[in-house]
């Protein structure tokens, strides 16, 4: 079952169970997907849908940080709940140790030895962890390994 099909099925289940919050989050995600499908005039595959899901989570994480800074706990809780709903559709996230192992392997493959070569490492690394790790965390680990 593709991610699009899974989102449709879960939306139907949310309607049947009258889970308005989950329904609204899934509709927002499906709307983002549909807008891109219309712009590109094609049906998106799972990798493209994963990119959209990651973007949606990133937007909510950024909003969560802003809500917490502003002391808006009510909005922060809502953003956290939205992240939890969307995260169900992402593949299993890598642990920090797994990311470090992949980073070390990629550094060896690229032959990088300094921070100046970080771009080369990141461009080789990101396809390996796409959708399974937060980009900020990967960037931080690469910086640590290249010091």
Coordinates of N, CA, C and O in Angstrom, one line a residue:
X1 N 0.8 -1.2 0.0 CA 0.0 0.0 0.0 C 0.9 1.2 0.0 O 1.8 1.4 0.8
X2 N 0.6 2.2 -0.9 CA 1.4 3.4 -1.0 C 1.1 4.3 0.2 O 0.0 4.2 0.8
X3 N 1.9 5.3 0.4 CA 1.6 6.3 1.5 C 0.3 7.1 1.2 O -0.4 7.3 2.1
X4 N 0.1 7.4 -0.1 CA -1.1 8.1 -0.4 C -2.3 7.3 -0.1 O -3.3 7.8 0.5
X5 N -2.3 6.0 -0.4 CA -3.4 5.1 -0.1 C -3.6 4.9 1.4 O -4.7 4.9 1.9
X6 N -2.5 4.9 2.1 CA -2.5 4.7 3.6 C -3.2 6.0 4.2 O -4.0 5.9 5.1
X7 N -2.8 7.2 3.7 CA -3.4 8.4 4.2 C -4.9 8.4 3.9 O -5.7 8.9 4.8
X8 N -5.3 8.0 2.7 CA -6.7 7.9 2.4 C -7.5 7.0 3.3 O -8.6 7.3 3.8
X9 N -6.9 5.8 3.6 CA -7.6 4.9 4.4 C -7.7 5.4 5.9 O -8.7 5.3 6.5
X10 N -6.6 6.0 6.3 CA -6.6 6.6 7.7 C -7.6 7.7 7.8 O -8.2 8.0 8.9
X11 N -7.7 8.5 6.7 CA -8.7 9.6 6.8 C -10.1 9.0 6.9 O -10.9 9.5 7.6
X12 N -10.4 8.0 6.1 CA -11.7 7.3 6.2 C -11.9 6.8 7.6 O -13.0 7.0 8.2
X13 N -10.9 6.2 8.2 CA -11.1 5.7 9.6 C -11.3 6.8 10.6 O -12.1 6.7 11.5
X14 N -10.6 7.9 10.4 CA -10.8 9.1 11.3 C -12.2 9.7 11.2 O -12.8 10.1 12.2
X15 N -12.7 9.6 10.0 CA -14.1 10.1 9.8 C -15.1 9.2 10.5 O -16.0 9.6 11.2
X16 N -14.9 7.9 10.3 CA -15.8 6.9 10.9 C -15.7 7.0 12.5 O -16.7 6.8 13.1
X17 N -14.5 7.1 13.0 CA -14.4 7.2 14.5 C -14.6 8.6 15.0 O -14.5 8.8 16.2
X18 N -14.8 9.6 14.1 CA -15.1 10.9 14.5 C -13.9 11.6 15.3 O -14.1 12.3 16.2
X19 N -12.7 11.2 14.9 CA -11.5 11.8 15.5 C -11.2 13.0 14.7 O -10.4 13.0 13.7
X20 N -11.7 14.1 15.1 CA -11.6 15.4 14.3 C -10.2 15.9 14.2 O -9.8 16.4 13.2
X21 N -9.4 15.7 15.3 CA -8.0 16.2 15.3 C -7.2 15.5 14.2 O -6.5 16.1 13.4
X22 N -7.2 14.1 14.3 CA -6.5 13.3 13.3 C -6.9 13.6 11.9 O -6.1 13.7 11.0
X23 N -8.2 13.7 11.8 CA -8.8 14.0 10.4 C -8.3 15.3 9.9 O -7.9 15.4 8.7
X24 N -8.2 16.3 10.7 CA -7.8 17.6 10.2 C -6.3 17.6 9.9 O -5.9 18.2 8.9
X25 N -5.5 16.9 10.6 CA -4.0 16.8 10.3 C -3.8 16.0 9.0 O -3.1 16.5 8.2
X26 N -4.5 14.9 8.8 CA -4.4 14.1 7.6 C -4.9 15.0 6.4 O -4.3 14.9 5.4
X27 N -5.9 15.7 6.6 CA -6.4 16.6 5.5 C -5.4 17.6 5.1 O -5.2 17.9 4.0
X28 N -4.7 18.2 6.1 CA -3.7 19.2 5.8 C -2.5 18.6 5.0 O -2.1 19.2 4.1
X29 N -2.1 17.4 5.4 CA -1.1 16.7 4.7 C -1.5 16.3 3.3 O -0.8 16.6 2.3
X30 N -2.7 15.8 3.2 CA -3.2 15.4 1.8 C -3.3 16.7 1.0 O -3.1 16.6 -0.2
X31 N -3.7 17.8 1.5 CA -3.8 19.0 0.8 C -2.4 19.5 0.3 O -2.3 19.9 -0.9
X32 N -1.4 19.4 1.1 CA -0.1 19.7 0.7 C 0.4 18.8 -0.5 O 1.0 19.3 -1.5
X33 N 0.1 17.5 -0.4 CA 0.4 16.6 -1.4 C -0.3 16.9 -2.7 O 0.3 16.9 -3.8
X34 N -1.6 17.1 -2.6 CA -2.5 17.4 -3.7 C -2.0 18.7 -4.5 O -2.0 18.7 -5.7
X35 N -1.6 19.7 -3.7 CA -1.1 21.0 -4.3 C 0.1 20.7 -5.2 O 0.2 21.3 -6.3
X36 N 1.0 19.9 -4.7 CA 2.2 19.6 -5.4 C 1.9 18.8 -6.6 O 2.5 19.0 -7.7
X37 N 1.0 17.8 -6.5 CA 0.6 17.0 -7.6 C 0.0 17.9 -8.7 O 0.2 17.6 -9.9
X38 N -0.8 18.8 -8.3 CA -1.4 19.7 -9.3 C -0.4 20.6 -10.0 O -0.4 20.8 -11.2
X39 N 0.6 21.1 -9.2 CA 1.6 22.0 -9.7 C 2.5 21.2 -10.7 O 2.9 21.7 -11.8
X40 N 2.8 19.9 -10.4 CA 3.7 19.1 -11.2 C 3.0 18.3 -12.2 O 3.6 17.7 -13.1
X41 N 1.7 18.3 -12.1 CA 0.8 17.6 -13.1 C 1.2 16.1 -13.2 O 1.3 15.5 -14.3
X42 N 1.4 15.5 -12.0 CA 1.7 14.0 -12.0 C 1.3 13.5 -10.6 O 1.2 14.3 -9.6
X43 N 1.2 12.2 -10.5 CA 1.0 11.6 -9.2 C 2.3 11.3 -8.5 O 3.2 10.9 -9.2
X44 N 2.4 11.7 -7.3 CA 3.7 11.6 -6.6 C 3.9 10.1 -6.1 O 3.0 9.4 -5.7
X45 N 5.2 9.7 -6.1 CA 5.5 8.4 -5.6 C 5.8 8.5 -4.1 O 5.8 9.6 -3.5
X46 N 6.1 7.4 -3.5 CA 6.3 7.4 -2.0 C 7.5 8.3 -1.6 O 7.4 8.9 -0.5
X47 N 8.6 8.3 -2.4 CA 9.7 9.1 -2.0 C 9.3 10.6 -2.0 O 9.7 11.4 -1.1
X48 N 8.5 11.0 -2.9 CA 8.1 12.4 -3.0 C 7.1 12.7 -1.9 O 7.2 13.8 -1.3
X49 N 6.3 11.8 -1.6 CA 5.3 12.0 -0.4 C 6.1 12.1 0.9 O 5.8 12.9 1.8
X50 N 7.2 11.2 1.0 CA 8.0 11.3 2.2 C 8.7 12.7 2.4 O 8.7 13.2 3.5
X51 N 9.1 13.2 1.2 CA 9.7 14.6 1.3 C 8.6 15.6 1.8 O 9.0 16.4 2.7
X52 N 7.4 15.5 1.4 CA 6.4 16.4 1.9 C 6.1 16.1 3.4 O 5.9 17.1 4.1
X53 N 6.0 14.9 3.8 CA 5.8 14.6 5.2 C 6.9 15.2 6.1 O 6.6 15.7 7.1
X54 N 8.1 15.0 5.6 CA 9.3 15.6 6.3 C 9.2 17.1 6.4 O 9.5 17.7 7.5
X55 N 8.8 17.7 5.3 CA 8.6 19.2 5.3 C 7.5 19.6 6.3 O 7.7 20.6 7.0
X56 N 6.4 18.9 6.3 CA 5.3 19.2 7.2 C 5.8 19.1 8.7 O 5.4 19.9 9.5
X57 N 6.5 18.0 9.0 CA 7.0 17.8 10.4 C 8.0 18.9 10.7 O 8.0 19.5 11.8
X58 N 8.9 19.3 9.8 CA 9.8 20.3 10.1 C 9.1 21.7 10.4 O 9.5 22.4 11.3
X59 N 8.1 22.0 9.6 CA 7.3 23.2 9.8 C 6.7 23.2 11.2 O 6.8 24.2 12.0
X60 N 6.2 22.1 11.6 CA 5.6 22.0 13.0 C 6.6 22.0 14.1 O 6.4 22.6 15.1
X61 N 7.8 21.4 13.8 CA 8.9 21.5 14.9 C 9.3 22.9 15.0 O 9.6 23.4 16.2
X62 N 9.5 23.7 13.9 CA 9.8 25.1 14.0 C 8.8 25.9 14.8 O 9.1 26.7 15.6
X63 N 7.5 25.6 14.4 CA 6.4 26.3 15.1 C 6.4 25.9 16.6 O 6.2 26.8 17.5
X64 N 6.7 24.7 16.9 CA 6.7 24.2 18.3 C 7.8 25.0 19.1 O 7.5 25.4 20.2
X65 N 8.9 25.2 18.5 CA 10.0 25.9 19.2 C 9.5 27.4 19.5 O 9.7 27.9 20.6
X66 N 8.9 28.0 18.5 CA 8.4 29.3 18.6 C 7.3 29.4 19.7 O 7.3 30.4 20.5
X67 N 6.4 28.5 19.7 CA 5.4 28.5 20.7 C 5.9 28.3 22.1 O 5.5 29.0 23.1
X68 N 6.9 27.4 22.3 CA 7.6 27.2 23.6 C 8.3 28.5 24.0 O 8.2 28.9 25.2
X69 N 9.0 29.2 23.1 CA 9.6 30.4 23.5 C 8.6 31.5 23.9 O 8.9 32.3 24.8
X70 N 7.5 31.5 23.3 CA 6.5 32.5 23.6 C 5.6 32.1 24.8 O 4.8 32.9 25.2
X71 N 5.8 30.9 25.3 CA 5.1 30.5 26.5 C 3.7 30.0 26.2 O 2.8 30.0 27.0
X72 N 3.4 29.7 24.9 CA 2.1 29.2 24.5 C 2.0 27.7 24.5 O 2.1 27.0 23.6
X73 N 1.8 27.2 25.8 CA 1.8 25.8 26.0 C 0.6 25.1 25.2 O 0.8 24.0 24.7
X74 N -0.5 25.8 25.1 CA -1.6 25.2 24.4 C -1.3 24.9 22.9 O -1.6 23.9 22.4
X75 N -0.7 25.9 22.3 CA -0.3 25.7 20.9 C 0.8 24.8 20.7 O 0.9 24.0 19.7
X76 N 1.7 24.7 21.7 CA 2.9 23.8 21.6 C 2.4 22.4 21.7 O 2.9 21.5 21.0
X77 N 1.4 22.1 22.6 CA 0.8 20.8 22.7 C 0.1 20.3 21.4 O 0.3 19.2 21.0
X78 N -0.6 21.3 20.8 CA -1.2 21.0 19.5 C -0.2 20.6 18.4 O -0.4 19.7 17.7
X79 N 0.9 21.4 18.4 CA 1.9 21.1 17.4 C 2.6 19.8 17.6 O 2.8 19.0 16.7
X80 N 2.8 19.5 18.9 CA 3.4 18.2 19.3 C 2.5 17.0 18.9 O 2.9 16.0 18.3
X81 N 1.2 17.2 19.1 CA 0.2 16.2 18.7 C 0.2 16.0 17.2 O 0.1 14.9 16.7
X82 N 0.3 17.1 16.4 CA 0.3 17.0 15.0 C 1.5 16.3 14.5 O 1.5 15.5 13.6
X83 N 2.7 16.6 15.1 CA 3.9 15.9 14.8 C 3.8 14.4 15.0 O 4.2 13.6 14.2
X84 N 3.1 14.0 16.1 CA 2.9 12.6 16.4 C 2.1 11.9 15.3 O 2.4 10.7 14.9
X85 N 1.0 12.6 14.9 CA 0.2 12.0 13.8 C 0.9 11.8 12.5 O 0.9 10.7 11.9
X86 N 1.7 12.8 12.1 CA 2.4 12.7 10.8 C 3.6 11.7 10.9 O 3.8 11.0 10.0
X87 N 4.2 11.6 12.1 CA 5.4 10.8 12.2 C 5.0 9.3 12.0 O 5.9 8.5 11.7
X88 N 3.8 8.9 12.2 CA 3.3 7.5 12.0 C 3.6 7.1 10.5 O 3.6 5.9 10.3
X89 N 3.6 8.0 9.6 CA 3.8 7.7 8.2 C 5.2 7.7 7.7 O 5.5 7.3 6.6
X90 N 6.1 8.1 8.6 CA 7.5 8.1 8.3 C 8.2 6.7 8.6 O 7.7 6.0 9.5
X91 N 9.2 6.4 7.9 CA 9.9 5.1 8.2 C 10.5 5.2 9.6 O 10.7 6.3 10.1
X92 N 10.9 4.1 10.1 CA 11.6 4.1 11.4 C 12.8 5.0 11.4 O 13.6 4.9 10.6
X93 N 12.9 5.9 12.4 CA 14.0 6.8 12.5 C 15.2 6.1 13.0 O 15.2 5.2 13.8
X94 N 16.4 6.6 12.5 CA 17.6 6.0 12.9 C 18.0 6.6 14.2 O 17.7 7.7 14.6
X95 N 18.7 5.8 15.0 CA 19.3 6.3 16.3 C 20.5 7.1 16.0 O 21.1 7.0 15.0
X96 N 21.0 7.8 17.0 CA 22.2 8.6 16.9 C 23.4 7.8 16.6 O 24.2 8.1 15.8
X97 N 23.4 6.6 17.2 CA 24.6 5.7 17.0 C 24.6 5.2 15.5 O 25.6 5.0 14.9
X98 N 23.4 4.8 15.0 CA 23.3 4.4 13.6 C 23.7 5.5 12.7 O 24.4 5.2 11.7
X99 N 23.3 6.7 13.0 CA 23.7 7.8 12.1 C 25.2 8.0 12.1 O 25.8 8.2 11.1
X100 N 25.8 7.9 13.3 CA 27.2 8.1 13.4 C 28.0 7.0 12.6 O 29.0 7.3 11.9
X101 N 27.5 5.8 12.6 CA 28.1 4.7 11.8 C 28.0 5.0 10.3 O 29.0 4.9 9.6
X102 N 26.9 5.5 9.9 CA 26.7 5.8 8.5 C 27.6 7.0 8.1 O 28.2 7.0 7.0
X103 N 27.7 8.0 9.0 CA 28.5 9.2 8.8 C 30.0 8.7 8.6 O 30.7 9.2 7.7
X104 N 30.5 7.9 9.5 CA 31.9 7.4 9.5 C 32.1 6.7 8.2 O 33.2 6.9 7.5
X105 N 31.2 5.8 7.8 CA 31.3 5.1 6.5 C 31.4 6.0 5.3 O 32.2 5.9 4.4
X106 N 30.5 7.0 5.3 CA 30.5 8.0 4.2 C 31.7 8.8 4.2 O 32.2 9.1 3.1
X107 N 32.3 9.2 5.3 CA 33.5 10.0 5.4 C 34.6 9.2 4.8 O 35.5 9.7 4.0
X108 N 34.7 7.9 5.1 CA 35.7 7.0 4.5 C 35.5 6.9 3.0 O 36.5 6.9 2.3
X109 N 34.3 6.7 2.5 CA 34.0 6.6 1.1 C 34.4 7.8 0.3 O 35.0 7.7 -0.8
X110 N 34.2 9.0 0.9 CA 34.5 10.3 0.2 C 35.9 10.7 0.4 O 36.4 11.6 -0.3
X111 N 36.6 10.2 1.4 CA 38.0 10.6 1.7 C 38.1 12.0 2.3 O 39.1 12.6 2.3
X112 N 37.0 12.5 2.9 CA 37.0 13.8 3.5 C 37.8 13.8 4.8 O 37.8 12.8 5.5
X113 N 38.5 14.9 5.1 CA 39.3 15.0 6.3 C 39.2 16.3 7.0 O 39.7 16.4 8.1
X114 N 38.4 17.2 6.5 CA 38.3 18.5 7.2 C 36.9 19.1 7.0 O 36.1 18.6 6.1
X115 N 36.5 20.1 7.7 CA 35.2 20.7 7.6 C 35.0 21.3 6.2 O 33.9 21.5 5.8
X116 N 36.1 21.7 5.6 CA 36.0 22.2 4.2 C 35.3 21.3 3.2 O 34.7 21.7 2.2
X117 N 35.4 20.0 3.5 CA 34.8 19.0 2.6 C 33.5 18.5 3.1 O 33.0 17.5 2.7
X118 N 32.9 19.3 4.0 CA 31.6 18.9 4.6 C 30.5 18.7 3.6 O 29.7 17.8 3.6
X119 N 30.5 19.6 2.6 CA 29.5 19.6 1.5 C 29.5 18.3 0.7 O 28.5 17.7 0.4
X120 N 30.7 17.8 0.5 CA 30.9 16.6 -0.3 C 30.3 15.4 0.6 O 29.6 14.5 0.0
X121 N 30.6 15.4 1.9 CA 30.1 14.3 2.7 C 28.6 14.4 2.8 O 27.9 13.4 2.7
X122 N 28.0 15.6 3.0 CA 26.6 15.7 3.2 C 25.8 15.3 1.9 O 24.8 14.7 2.0
X123 N 26.4 15.7 0.7 CA 25.7 15.3 -0.5 C 25.7 13.8 -0.7 O 24.8 13.2 -1.3
X124 N 26.8 13.1 -0.3 CA 26.8 11.6 -0.4 C 26.0 11.0 0.7 O 25.4 9.9 0.5
X125 N 25.8 11.6 1.9 CA 25.2 11.1 3.0 C 23.7 11.2 3.0 O 23.0 10.2 3.4
X126 N 23.2 12.3 2.6 CA 21.7 12.6 2.7 C 20.8 11.5 2.0 O 19.8 11.1 2.5
X127 N 21.2 11.1 0.8 CA 20.4 10.0 0.2 C 20.3 8.7 1.0 O 19.3 8.0 1.0
X128 N 21.3 8.5 1.8 CA 21.4 7.2 2.6 C 20.4 7.3 3.8 O 19.9 6.3 4.2
X129 N 20.2 8.5 4.3 CA 19.4 8.7 5.5 C 18.1 9.4 5.2 O 17.3 9.7 6.2
X130 N 17.8 9.6 4.0 CA 16.6 10.4 3.6 C 15.3 9.8 4.3 O 15.0 8.6 4.2
X131 N 14.6 10.7 5.0 CA 13.4 10.3 5.6 C 13.5 9.6 6.9 O 12.6 9.3 7.6
X132 N 14.8 9.2 7.2 CA 15.0 8.4 8.4 C 15.8 9.1 9.5 O 16.0 8.5 10.5
X133 N 16.2 10.3 9.2 CA 16.9 11.1 10.2 C 16.7 12.6 10.0 O 16.6 13.0 8.8
X134 N 16.8 13.3 11.0 CA 16.6 14.8 11.0 C 17.9 15.4 10.4 O 19.0 15.1 10.8
X135 N 17.8 16.3 9.4 CA 18.9 16.9 8.8 C 19.8 17.7 9.7 O 21.1 17.7 9.6
X136 N 19.2 18.3 10.7 CA 20.0 19.1 11.7 C 20.9 18.2 12.5 O 22.1 18.5 12.7
X137 N 20.4 17.0 12.9 CA 21.1 16.1 13.7 C 22.3 15.5 12.8 O 23.4 15.4 13.3
X138 N 22.0 15.2 11.6 CA 23.0 14.6 10.7 C 24.1 15.6 10.5 O 25.3 15.3 10.6
X139 N 23.7 16.9 10.3 CA 24.7 17.9 10.1 C 25.6 18.1 11.3 O 26.9 18.2 11.2
X140 N 25.0 18.0 12.5 CA 25.8 18.1 13.8 C 26.8 17.0 13.9 O 28.0 17.2 14.2
X141 N 26.4 15.8 13.6 CA 27.2 14.6 13.7 C 28.4 14.7 12.7 O 29.5 14.4 13.0
X142 N 28.1 15.1 11.5 CA 29.1 15.2 10.5 C 30.2 16.3 10.9 O 31.4 16.0 10.8
X143 N 29.7 17.4 11.5 CA 30.7 18.4 12.0 C 31.5 17.8 13.1 O 32.8 18.0 13.1
X144 N 31.0 17.0 14.0 CA 31.7 16.4 15.1 C 32.8 15.4 14.5 O 33.9 15.4 15.0
X145 N 32.4 14.7 13.5 CA 33.3 13.6 13.0 C 34.4 14.3 12.2 O 35.5 13.7 12.1
X146 N 34.2 15.4 11.6 CA 35.2 16.0 10.7 C 36.1 17.0 11.5 O 37.0 17.5 11.0
X147 N 36.0 17.1 12.8 CA 36.9 17.9 13.6 C 38.2 17.2 13.9 O 38.3 16.1 14.0

